[in-house]
PDB file of N, CA, C and O in Angstrom:
ATOM      1  N   MET A   1      -1.640  11.792   3.826  1.00  0.00           N
ATOM      2  CA  MET A   1      -0.446  11.022   3.545  1.00  0.00           C
ATOM      3  C   MET A   1      -0.645   9.744   4.348  1.00  0.00           C
ATOM      4  O   MET A   1      -1.246   9.583   5.422  1.00  0.00           O
ATOM      5  N   LEU A   2      -0.258   8.580   3.744  1.00  0.00           N
ATOM      6  CA  LEU A   2      -0.202   7.229   4.355  1.00  0.00           C
ATOM      7  C   LEU A   2       1.031   6.786   4.223  1.00  0.00           C
ATOM      8  O   LEU A   2       1.629   6.593   3.130  1.00  0.00           O
ATOM      9  N   GLU A   3       1.490   6.201   5.394  1.00  0.00           N
ATOM     10  CA  GLU A   3       2.986   5.565   5.324  1.00  0.00           C
ATOM     11  C   GLU A   3       2.723   4.135   5.697  1.00  0.00           C
ATOM     12  O   GLU A   3       2.138   3.684   6.491  1.00  0.00           O
ATOM     13  N   ILE A   4       3.405   3.429   4.772  1.00  0.00           N
ATOM     14  CA  ILE A   4       3.398   1.787   4.869  1.00  0.00           C
ATOM     15  C   ILE A   4       4.682   1.334   5.016  1.00  0.00           C
ATOM     16  O   ILE A   4       5.620   1.500   4.248  1.00  0.00           O
ATOM     17  N   THR A   5       5.041   0.722   6.192  1.00  0.00           N
ATOM     18  CA  THR A   5       6.296   0.081   6.475  1.00  0.00           C
ATOM     19  C   THR A   5       6.239  -1.334   6.626  1.00  0.00           C
ATOM     20  O   THR A   5       7.361  -1.878   6.908  1.00  0.00           O
ATOM     21  N   GLU A   6       5.069  -1.940   6.540  1.00  0.00           N
ATOM     22  CA  GLU A   6       5.046  -3.517   6.596  1.00  0.00           C
ATOM     23  C   GLU A   6       4.130  -4.024   5.535  1.00  0.00           C
ATOM     24  O   GLU A   6       3.143  -3.268   5.276  1.00  0.00           O
ATOM     25  N   LEU A   7       4.466  -5.092   4.926  1.00  0.00           N
ATOM     26  CA  LEU A   7       3.630  -5.670   3.908  1.00  0.00           C
ATOM     27  C   LEU A   7       3.057  -7.009   4.551  1.00  0.00           C
ATOM     28  O   LEU A   7       3.769  -7.705   5.374  1.00  0.00           O
ATOM     29  N   PRO A   8       2.051  -7.560   4.061  1.00  0.00           N
ATOM     30  CA  PRO A   8       1.480  -8.864   4.445  1.00  0.00           C
ATOM     31  C   PRO A   8       2.458 -10.030   3.964  1.00  0.00           C
ATOM     32  O   PRO A   8       3.202  -9.824   3.171  1.00  0.00           O
ATOM     33  N   ILE A   9       2.334 -11.083   4.833  1.00  0.00           N
ATOM     34  CA  ILE A   9       3.268 -12.278   4.408  1.00  0.00           C
ATOM     35  C   ILE A   9       2.965 -12.723   3.091  1.00  0.00           C
ATOM     36  O   ILE A   9       1.698 -12.818   2.526  1.00  0.00           O
ATOM     37  N   GLY A  10       3.948 -12.957   2.222  1.00  0.00           N
ATOM     38  CA  GLY A  10       3.666 -13.240   0.802  1.00  0.00           C
ATOM     39  C   GLY A  10       3.697 -12.326  -0.151  1.00  0.00           C
ATOM     40  O   GLY A  10       3.640 -12.623  -1.363  1.00  0.00           O
ATOM     41  N   LYS A  11       3.676 -11.041   0.273  1.00  0.00           N
ATOM     42  CA  LYS A  11       3.650  -9.887  -0.779  1.00  0.00           C
ATOM     43  C   LYS A  11       5.037  -9.404  -0.882  1.00  0.00           C
ATOM     44  O   LYS A  11       5.908  -9.118   0.118  1.00  0.00           O
ATOM     45  N   TRP A  12       5.395  -9.384  -2.172  1.00  0.00           N
ATOM     46  CA  TRP A  12       6.928  -8.836  -2.515  1.00  0.00           C
ATOM     47  C   TRP A  12       6.764  -7.337  -2.645  1.00  0.00           C
ATOM     48  O   TRP A  12       5.638  -6.810  -3.255  1.00  0.00           O
ATOM     49  N   THR A  13       7.798  -6.686  -2.415  1.00  0.00           N
ATOM     50  CA  THR A  13       7.755  -5.144  -2.668  1.00  0.00           C
ATOM     51  C   THR A  13       7.345  -4.776  -4.094  1.00  0.00           C
ATOM     52  O   THR A  13       6.644  -3.876  -4.212  1.00  0.00           O
ATOM     53  N   ARG A  14       8.095  -5.329  -4.928  1.00  0.00           N
ATOM     54  CA  ARG A  14       7.670  -4.971  -6.585  1.00  0.00           C
ATOM     55  C   ARG A  14       6.285  -5.196  -6.834  1.00  0.00           C
ATOM     56  O   ARG A  14       5.661  -4.383  -7.452  1.00  0.00           O
ATOM     57  N   ASP A  15       5.733  -6.429  -6.329  1.00  0.00           N
ATOM     58  CA  ASP A  15       4.260  -6.689  -6.708  1.00  0.00           C
ATOM     59  C   ASP A  15       3.367  -5.559  -6.032  1.00  0.00           C
ATOM     60  O   ASP A  15       2.460  -5.235  -6.571  1.00  0.00           O
ATOM     61  N   TYR A  16       3.674  -5.168  -4.805  1.00  0.00           N
ATOM     62  CA  TYR A  16       2.862  -4.161  -4.033  1.00  0.00           C
ATOM     63  C   TYR A  16       3.040  -2.896  -4.689  1.00  0.00           C
ATOM     64  O   TYR A  16       2.072  -2.103  -4.945  1.00  0.00           O
ATOM     65  N   LYS A  17       4.220  -2.600  -5.177  1.00  0.00           N
ATOM     66  CA  LYS A  17       4.466  -1.278  -6.017  1.00  0.00           C
ATOM     67  C   LYS A  17       3.579  -1.173  -7.221  1.00  0.00           C
ATOM     68  O   LYS A  17       2.876  -0.186  -7.510  1.00  0.00           O
ATOM     69  N   ASN A  18       3.508  -2.363  -7.899  1.00  0.00           N
ATOM     70  CA  ASN A  18       2.709  -2.551  -9.127  1.00  0.00           C
ATOM     71  C   ASN A  18       1.134  -2.292  -8.800  1.00  0.00           C
ATOM     72  O   ASN A  18       0.439  -1.572  -9.487  1.00  0.00           O
ATOM     73  N   PHE A  19       0.693  -2.813  -7.584  1.00  0.00           N
ATOM     74  CA  PHE A  19      -0.700  -2.610  -7.081  1.00  0.00           C
ATOM     75  C   PHE A  19      -0.820  -1.171  -6.873  1.00  0.00           C
ATOM     76  O   PHE A  19      -1.893  -0.546  -7.369  1.00  0.00           O
ATOM     77  N   LEU A  20       0.063  -0.531  -6.124  1.00  0.00           N
ATOM     78  CA  LEU A  20      -0.014   0.952  -5.884  1.00  0.00           C
ATOM     79  C   LEU A  20      -0.181   1.839  -7.137  1.00  0.00           C
ATOM     80  O   LEU A  20      -0.832   2.839  -7.204  1.00  0.00           O
ATOM     81  N   GLU A  21       0.647   1.357  -8.120  1.00  0.00           N
ATOM     82  CA  GLU A  21       0.693   2.180  -9.445  1.00  0.00           C
ATOM     83  C   GLU A  21      -0.683   1.939 -10.104  1.00  0.00           C
ATOM     84  O   GLU A  21      -1.198   2.941 -10.795  1.00  0.00           O
ATOM     85  N   GLU A  22      -1.348   0.846 -10.021  1.00  0.00           N
ATOM     86  CA  GLU A  22      -2.620   0.787 -10.601  1.00  0.00           C
ATOM     87  C   GLU A  22      -3.711   1.619  -9.897  1.00  0.00           C
ATOM     88  O   GLU A  22      -4.571   2.234 -10.465  1.00  0.00           O
ATOM     89  N   LEU A  23      -3.617   1.732  -8.522  1.00  0.00           N
ATOM     90  CA  LEU A  23      -4.559   2.715  -7.822  1.00  0.00           C
ATOM     91  C   LEU A  23      -4.000   4.243  -8.353  1.00  0.00           C
ATOM     92  O   LEU A  23      -4.926   5.076  -8.268  1.00  0.00           O
ATOM     93  N   MET A  24      -2.913   4.499  -8.537  1.00  0.00           N
ATOM     94  CA  MET A  24      -2.533   5.733  -9.087  1.00  0.00           C
ATOM     95  C   MET A  24      -3.067   6.037 -10.406  1.00  0.00           C
ATOM     96  O   MET A  24      -3.609   7.046 -10.612  1.00  0.00           O
ATOM     97  N   GLN A  25      -3.124   5.006 -11.376  1.00  0.00           N
ATOM     98  CA  GLN A  25      -3.711   5.277 -12.552  1.00  0.00           C
ATOM     99  C   GLN A  25      -5.297   5.512 -12.433  1.00  0.00           C
ATOM    100  O   GLN A  25      -5.904   6.120 -13.317  1.00  0.00           O
ATOM    101  N   LYS A  26      -5.952   4.913 -11.383  1.00  0.00           N
ATOM    102  CA  LYS A  26      -7.291   5.084 -11.198  1.00  0.00           C
ATOM    103  C   LYS A  26      -7.523   6.366 -10.300  1.00  0.00           C
ATOM    104  O   LYS A  26      -8.752   6.750 -10.047  1.00  0.00           O
ATOM    105  N   GLU A  27      -6.475   7.154 -10.041  1.00  0.00           N
ATOM    106  CA  GLU A  27      -6.469   8.332  -9.532  1.00  0.00           C
ATOM    107  C   GLU A  27      -6.880   8.400  -8.048  1.00  0.00           C
ATOM    108  O   GLU A  27      -7.599   9.391  -7.605  1.00  0.00           O
ATOM    109  N   GLU A  28      -6.821   7.227  -7.403  1.00  0.00           N
ATOM    110  CA  GLU A  28      -7.028   7.049  -5.962  1.00  0.00           C
ATOM    111  C   GLU A  28      -5.746   7.502  -5.182  1.00  0.00           C
ATOM    112  O   GLU A  28      -5.936   7.770  -3.903  1.00  0.00           O
ATOM    113  N   ILE A  29      -4.605   7.547  -5.664  1.00  0.00           N
ATOM    114  CA  ILE A  29      -3.365   7.987  -5.088  1.00  0.00           C
ATOM    115  C   ILE A  29      -2.843   9.023  -5.934  1.00  0.00           C
ATOM    116  O   ILE A  29      -2.748   8.894  -7.175  1.00  0.00           O
ATOM    117  N   GLU A  30      -2.371   9.972  -5.412  1.00  0.00           N
ATOM    118  CA  GLU A  30      -1.761  11.154  -6.115  1.00  0.00           C
ATOM    119  C   GLU A  30      -0.178  11.062  -6.363  1.00  0.00           C
ATOM    120  O   GLU A  30       0.366  11.405  -7.229  1.00  0.00           O
ATOM    121  N   ASP A  31       0.352  10.571  -5.219  1.00  0.00           N
ATOM    122  CA  ASP A  31       1.843  10.335  -5.369  1.00  0.00           C
ATOM    123  C   ASP A  31       2.320   9.096  -4.545  1.00  0.00           C
ATOM    124  O   ASP A  31       1.690   8.956  -3.357  1.00  0.00           O
ATOM    125  N   ILE A  32       3.478   8.583  -4.933  1.00  0.00           N
ATOM    126  CA  ILE A  32       4.100   7.377  -4.363  1.00  0.00           C
ATOM    127  C   ILE A  32       5.507   7.700  -4.151  1.00  0.00           C
ATOM    128  O   ILE A  32       6.171   8.092  -5.132  1.00  0.00           O
ATOM    129  N   ARG A  33       5.997   7.783  -2.947  1.00  0.00           N
ATOM    130  CA  ARG A  33       7.226   7.937  -2.633  1.00  0.00           C
ATOM    131  C   ARG A  33       7.896   6.597  -2.027  1.00  0.00           C
ATOM    132  O   ARG A  33       7.336   6.121  -1.118  1.00  0.00           O
ATOM    133  N   GLU A  34       9.044   6.298  -2.373  1.00  0.00           N
ATOM    134  CA  GLU A  34       9.715   5.012  -1.747  1.00  0.00           C
ATOM    135  C   GLU A  34      10.947   5.407  -0.909  1.00  0.00           C
ATOM    136  O   GLU A  34      11.825   6.067  -1.490  1.00  0.00           O
ATOM    137  N   TYR A  35      11.140   4.866   0.168  1.00  0.00           N
ATOM    138  CA  TYR A  35      12.227   5.091   0.963  1.00  0.00           C
ATOM    139  C   TYR A  35      12.736   3.779   1.667  1.00  0.00           C
ATOM    140  O   TYR A  35      13.035   3.574   2.744  1.00  0.00           O
ATOM    141  N   HIS A  36      12.856   2.813   0.836  1.00  0.00           N
ATOM    142  CA  HIS A  36      13.171   1.458   1.225  1.00  0.00           C
ATOM    143  C   HIS A  36      14.567   1.454   1.609  1.00  0.00           C
ATOM    144  O   HIS A  36      15.547   2.177   0.989  1.00  0.00           O
ATOM    145  N   GLN A  37      15.001   0.477   2.554  1.00  0.00           N
ATOM    146  CA  GLN A  37      16.245   0.181   2.836  1.00  0.00           C
ATOM    147  C   GLN A  37      16.559  -1.334   2.468  1.00  0.00           C
ATOM    148  O   GLN A  37      15.386  -1.907   1.888  1.00  0.00           O
ATOM    149  N   GLU A  38      17.600  -1.863   2.771  1.00  0.00           N
ATOM    150  CA  GLU A  38      18.062  -3.221   2.236  1.00  0.00           C
ATOM    151  C   GLU A  38      16.940  -4.271   2.785  1.00  0.00           C
ATOM    152  O   GLU A  38      16.496  -5.212   1.978  1.00  0.00           O
ATOM    153  N   ASN A  39      16.512  -4.151   4.000  1.00  0.00           N
ATOM    154  CA  ASN A  39      15.593  -5.078   4.444  1.00  0.00           C
ATOM    155  C   ASN A  39      14.331  -4.658   5.034  1.00  0.00           C
ATOM    156  O   ASN A  39      13.640  -5.167   5.794  1.00  0.00           O
ATOM    157  N   ARG A  40      13.945  -3.362   4.653  1.00  0.00           N
ATOM    158  CA  ARG A  40      12.803  -2.672   5.105  1.00  0.00           C
ATOM    159  C   ARG A  40      12.048  -2.118   4.019  1.00  0.00           C
ATOM    160  O   ARG A  40      12.428  -1.551   3.098  1.00  0.00           O
ATOM    161  N   VAL A  41      10.699  -2.175   4.039  1.00  0.00           N
ATOM    162  CA  VAL A  41       9.742  -1.581   3.177  1.00  0.00           C
ATOM    163  C   VAL A  41       9.293  -0.242   3.640  1.00  0.00           C
ATOM    164  O   VAL A  41       9.047  -0.109   4.927  1.00  0.00           O
ATOM    165  N   HIS A  42       9.251   0.642   2.942  1.00  0.00           N
ATOM    166  CA  HIS A  42       8.765   2.158   3.271  1.00  0.00           C
ATOM    167  C   HIS A  42       8.174   2.829   2.126  1.00  0.00           C
ATOM    168  O   HIS A  42       8.950   3.412   1.328  1.00  0.00           O
ATOM    169  N   PHE A  43       6.832   2.880   2.142  1.00  0.00           N
ATOM    170  CA  PHE A  43       6.025   3.730   1.082  1.00  0.00           C
ATOM    171  C   PHE A  43       5.365   4.789   1.832  1.00  0.00           C
ATOM    172  O   PHE A  43       4.988   4.780   2.859  1.00  0.00           O
ATOM    173  N   VAL A  44       5.552   6.016   1.169  1.00  0.00           N
ATOM    174  CA  VAL A  44       4.764   7.085   1.667  1.00  0.00           C
ATOM    175  C   VAL A  44       3.720   7.583   0.464  1.00  0.00           C
ATOM    176  O   VAL A  44       4.236   7.844  -0.652  1.00  0.00           O
ATOM    177  N   LEU A  45       2.546   7.499   0.666  1.00  0.00           N
ATOM    178  CA  LEU A  45       1.493   7.741  -0.362  1.00  0.00           C
ATOM    179  C   LEU A  45       0.735   9.004  -0.015  1.00  0.00           C
ATOM    180  O   LEU A  45       0.457   9.225   1.161  1.00  0.00           O
ATOM    181  N   LYS A  46       0.366   9.862  -1.051  1.00  0.00           N
ATOM    182  CA  LYS A  46      -0.459  10.928  -0.913  1.00  0.00           C
ATOM    183  C   LYS A  46      -1.797  10.479  -1.406  1.00  0.00           C
ATOM    184  O   LYS A  46      -2.015  10.206  -2.620  1.00  0.00           O
ATOM    185  N   VAL A  47      -2.789  10.369  -0.497  1.00  0.00           N
ATOM    186  CA  VAL A  47      -4.142   9.876  -0.827  1.00  0.00           C
ATOM    187  C   VAL A  47      -5.095  10.957  -0.391  1.00  0.00           C
ATOM    188  O   VAL A  47      -5.312  11.237   0.642  1.00  0.00           O
ATOM    189  N   PRO A  48      -5.728  11.579  -1.467  1.00  0.00           N
ATOM    190  CA  PRO A  48      -6.533  12.857  -1.389  1.00  0.00           C
ATOM    191  C   PRO A  48      -7.897  12.482  -0.545  1.00  0.00           C
ATOM    192  O   PRO A  48      -8.346  13.105   0.223  1.00  0.00           O
ATOM    193  N   LYS A  49      -8.450  11.212  -0.696  1.00  0.00           N
ATOM    194  CA  LYS A  49      -9.751  10.811   0.015  1.00  0.00           C
ATOM    195  C   LYS A  49      -9.352   9.838   0.988  1.00  0.00           C
ATOM    196  O   LYS A  49     -10.321   8.960   1.247  1.00  0.00           O
ATOM    197  N   LEU A  50      -8.421   9.957   1.802  1.00  0.00           N
ATOM    198  CA  LEU A  50      -8.027   9.056   2.877  1.00  0.00           C
ATOM    199  C   LEU A  50      -9.045   8.867   3.913  1.00  0.00           C
ATOM    200  O   LEU A  50      -9.560   7.744   4.377  1.00  0.00           O
ATOM    201  N   LEU A  51      -9.616   9.941   4.347  1.00  0.00           N
ATOM    202  CA  LEU A  51     -10.628   9.753   5.449  1.00  0.00           C
ATOM    203  C   LEU A  51     -11.960   9.123   4.920  1.00  0.00           C
ATOM    204  O   LEU A  51     -12.514   8.341   5.626  1.00  0.00           O
ATOM    205  N   GLU A  52     -12.249   9.473   3.682  1.00  0.00           N
ATOM    206  CA  GLU A  52     -13.449   8.734   3.044  1.00  0.00           C
ATOM    207  C   GLU A  52     -13.083   7.241   2.877  1.00  0.00           C
ATOM    208  O   GLU A  52     -13.994   6.460   3.193  1.00  0.00           O
ATOM    209  N   ILE A  53     -12.033   6.873   2.440  1.00  0.00           N
ATOM    210  CA  ILE A  53     -11.655   5.475   2.322  1.00  0.00           C
ATOM    211  C   ILE A  53     -11.700   4.798   3.668  1.00  0.00           C
ATOM    212  O   ILE A  53     -12.146   3.699   3.763  1.00  0.00           O
ATOM    213  N   GLU A  54     -11.272   5.512   4.786  1.00  0.00           N
ATOM    214  CA  GLU A  54     -11.165   4.852   6.039  1.00  0.00           C
ATOM    215  C   GLU A  54     -12.585   4.621   6.528  1.00  0.00           C
ATOM    216  O   GLU A  54     -12.928   3.508   7.131  1.00  0.00           O
ATOM    217  N   GLN A  55     -13.482   5.477   6.336  1.00  0.00           N
ATOM    218  CA  GLN A  55     -14.916   5.399   6.815  1.00  0.00           C
ATOM    219  C   GLN A  55     -15.723   4.374   6.075  1.00  0.00           C
ATOM    220  O   GLN A  55     -16.420   3.654   6.631  1.00  0.00           O
ATOM    221  N   LYS A  56     -15.453   4.296   4.566  1.00  0.00           N
ATOM    222  CA  LYS A  56     -16.177   3.368   3.791  1.00  0.00           C
ATOM    223  C   LYS A  56     -15.811   1.882   3.832  1.00  0.00           C
ATOM    224  O   LYS A  56     -16.547   1.061   4.066  1.00  0.00           O
ATOM    225  N   GLU A  57     -14.556   1.706   3.660  1.00  0.00           N
ATOM    226  CA  GLU A  57     -14.119   0.227   3.457  1.00  0.00           C
ATOM    227  C   GLU A  57     -12.862  -0.040   4.341  1.00  0.00           C
ATOM    228  O   GLU A  57     -12.595  -1.234   4.634  1.00  0.00           O
ATOM    229  N   GLY A  58     -12.249   0.849   4.927  1.00  0.00           N
ATOM    230  CA  GLY A  58     -11.145   0.721   5.756  1.00  0.00           C
ATOM    231  C   GLY A  58      -9.764   0.645   4.986  1.00  0.00           C
ATOM    232  O   GLY A  58      -9.713   0.187   3.860  1.00  0.00           O
ATOM    233  N   ILE A  59      -8.843   1.268   5.601  1.00  0.00           N
ATOM    234  CA  ILE A  59      -7.437   1.415   5.008  1.00  0.00           C
ATOM    235  C   ILE A  59      -6.866  -0.061   4.697  1.00  0.00           C
ATOM    236  O   ILE A  59      -6.304  -0.218   3.722  1.00  0.00           O
ATOM    237  N   VAL A  60      -6.911  -0.810   5.662  1.00  0.00           N
ATOM    238  CA  VAL A  60      -6.405  -2.232   5.573  1.00  0.00           C
ATOM    239  C   VAL A  60      -6.917  -2.892   4.436  1.00  0.00           C
ATOM    240  O   VAL A  60      -6.125  -3.672   3.632  1.00  0.00           O
ATOM    241  N   LYS A  61      -8.244  -2.951   4.270  1.00  0.00           N
ATOM    242  CA  LYS A  61      -8.935  -3.562   3.015  1.00  0.00           C
ATOM    243  C   LYS A  61      -8.513  -2.957   1.854  1.00  0.00           C
ATOM    244  O   LYS A  61      -8.195  -3.566   0.768  1.00  0.00           O
ATOM    245  N   LYS A  62      -8.711  -1.687   1.688  1.00  0.00           N
ATOM    246  CA  LYS A  62      -8.362  -0.973   0.537  1.00  0.00           C
ATOM    247  C   LYS A  62      -6.961  -0.990  -0.095  1.00  0.00           C
ATOM    248  O   LYS A  62      -6.862  -1.348  -1.216  1.00  0.00           O
ATOM    249  N   PHE A  63      -5.958  -1.030   0.817  1.00  0.00           N
ATOM    250  CA  PHE A  63      -4.765  -1.200   0.291  1.00  0.00           C
ATOM    251  C   PHE A  63      -4.123  -2.527   0.496  1.00  0.00           C
ATOM    252  O   PHE A  63      -2.828  -2.671   0.397  1.00  0.00           O
ATOM    253  N   LYS A  64      -4.947  -3.445   0.675  1.00  0.00           N
ATOM    254  CA  LYS A  64      -4.481  -4.886   0.936  1.00  0.00           C
ATOM    255  C   LYS A  64      -3.273  -5.257   1.714  1.00  0.00           C
ATOM    256  O   LYS A  64      -2.308  -5.679   1.382  1.00  0.00           O
ATOM    257  N   LEU A  65      -3.535  -4.687   2.933  1.00  0.00           N
ATOM    258  CA  LEU A  65      -2.464  -4.774   3.927  1.00  0.00           C
ATOM    259  C   LEU A  65      -2.638  -6.100   4.829  1.00  0.00           C
ATOM    260  O   LEU A  65      -2.050  -6.098   5.955  1.00  0.00           O
ATOM    261  N   GLN A  66      -3.490  -7.031   4.537  1.00  0.00           N
ATOM    262  CA  GLN A  66      -3.776  -8.130   5.392  1.00  0.00           C
ATOM    263  C   GLN A  66      -3.958  -9.313   4.382  1.00  0.00           C
ATOM    264  O   GLN A  66      -4.762  -9.249   3.428  1.00  0.00           O
ATOM    265  N   THR A  67      -3.572 -10.523   4.826  1.00  0.00           N
ATOM    266  CA  THR A  67      -3.627 -11.786   4.039  1.00  0.00           C
ATOM    267  C   THR A  67      -4.003 -12.881   5.024  1.00  0.00           C
ATOM    268  O   THR A  67      -3.743 -12.758   6.209  1.00  0.00           O
ATOM    269  N   SER A  68      -4.656 -13.913   4.443  1.00  0.00           N
ATOM    270  CA  SER A  68      -4.900 -15.102   5.294  1.00  0.00           C
ATOM    271  C   SER A  68      -3.902 -16.138   5.099  1.00  0.00           C
ATOM    272  O   SER A  68      -3.145 -16.098   4.056  1.00  0.00           O
ATOM    273  N   LEU A  69      -3.557 -16.960   6.090  1.00  0.00           N
ATOM    274  CA  LEU A  69      -2.496 -17.859   6.108  1.00  0.00           C
ATOM    275  C   LEU A  69      -3.061 -19.176   6.545  1.00  0.00           C
ATOM    276  O   LEU A  69      -3.461 -19.155   7.810  1.00  0.00           O
ATOM    277  N   SER A  70      -3.039 -20.202   5.748  1.00  0.00           N
ATOM    278  CA  SER A  70      -3.431 -21.514   6.269  1.00  0.00           C
ATOM    279  C   SER A  70      -2.363 -22.132   7.135  1.00  0.00           C
ATOM    280  O   SER A  70      -1.109 -22.107   7.013  1.00  0.00           O
ATOM    281  N   ALA A  71      -2.899 -22.737   8.346  1.00  0.00           N
ATOM    282  CA  ALA A  71      -2.044 -23.340   9.304  1.00  0.00           C
ATOM    283  C   ALA A  71      -2.213 -24.856   9.341  1.00  0.00           C
ATOM    284  O   ALA A  71      -1.909 -25.510  10.324  1.00  0.00           O
ATOM    285  N   SER A  72      -2.923 -25.465   8.299  1.00  0.00           N
ATOM    286  CA  SER A  72      -3.166 -26.853   8.295  1.00  0.00           C
ATOM    287  C   SER A  72      -1.985 -27.651   7.518  1.00  0.00           C
ATOM    288  O   SER A  72      -1.252 -26.970   6.805  1.00  0.00           O
ATOM    289  N   ASN A  73      -1.894 -28.952   7.641  1.00  0.00           N
ATOM    290  CA  ASN A  73      -0.902 -29.675   6.964  1.00  0.00           C
ATOM    291  C   ASN A  73      -1.373 -29.995   5.505  1.00  0.00           C
ATOM    292  O   ASN A  73      -1.983 -30.525   4.883  1.00  0.00           O
TER     293      ASN A  73
END
């Protein structure tokens, strides 16, 4: 199980759910459960190969939980 309670800056909940559904179609995720509140994101994912993903490419990279932000004018 993988629990996601924060999204990167600029990611909307709906867009992220679409991304997760794409992973589900590729059979990388077995189940997606949502427990959102008005101002909080909360996904619980059933990922059968979570340890393998963590070792190969990392959870943050695989599930796109990090973005870059430009700080220039």
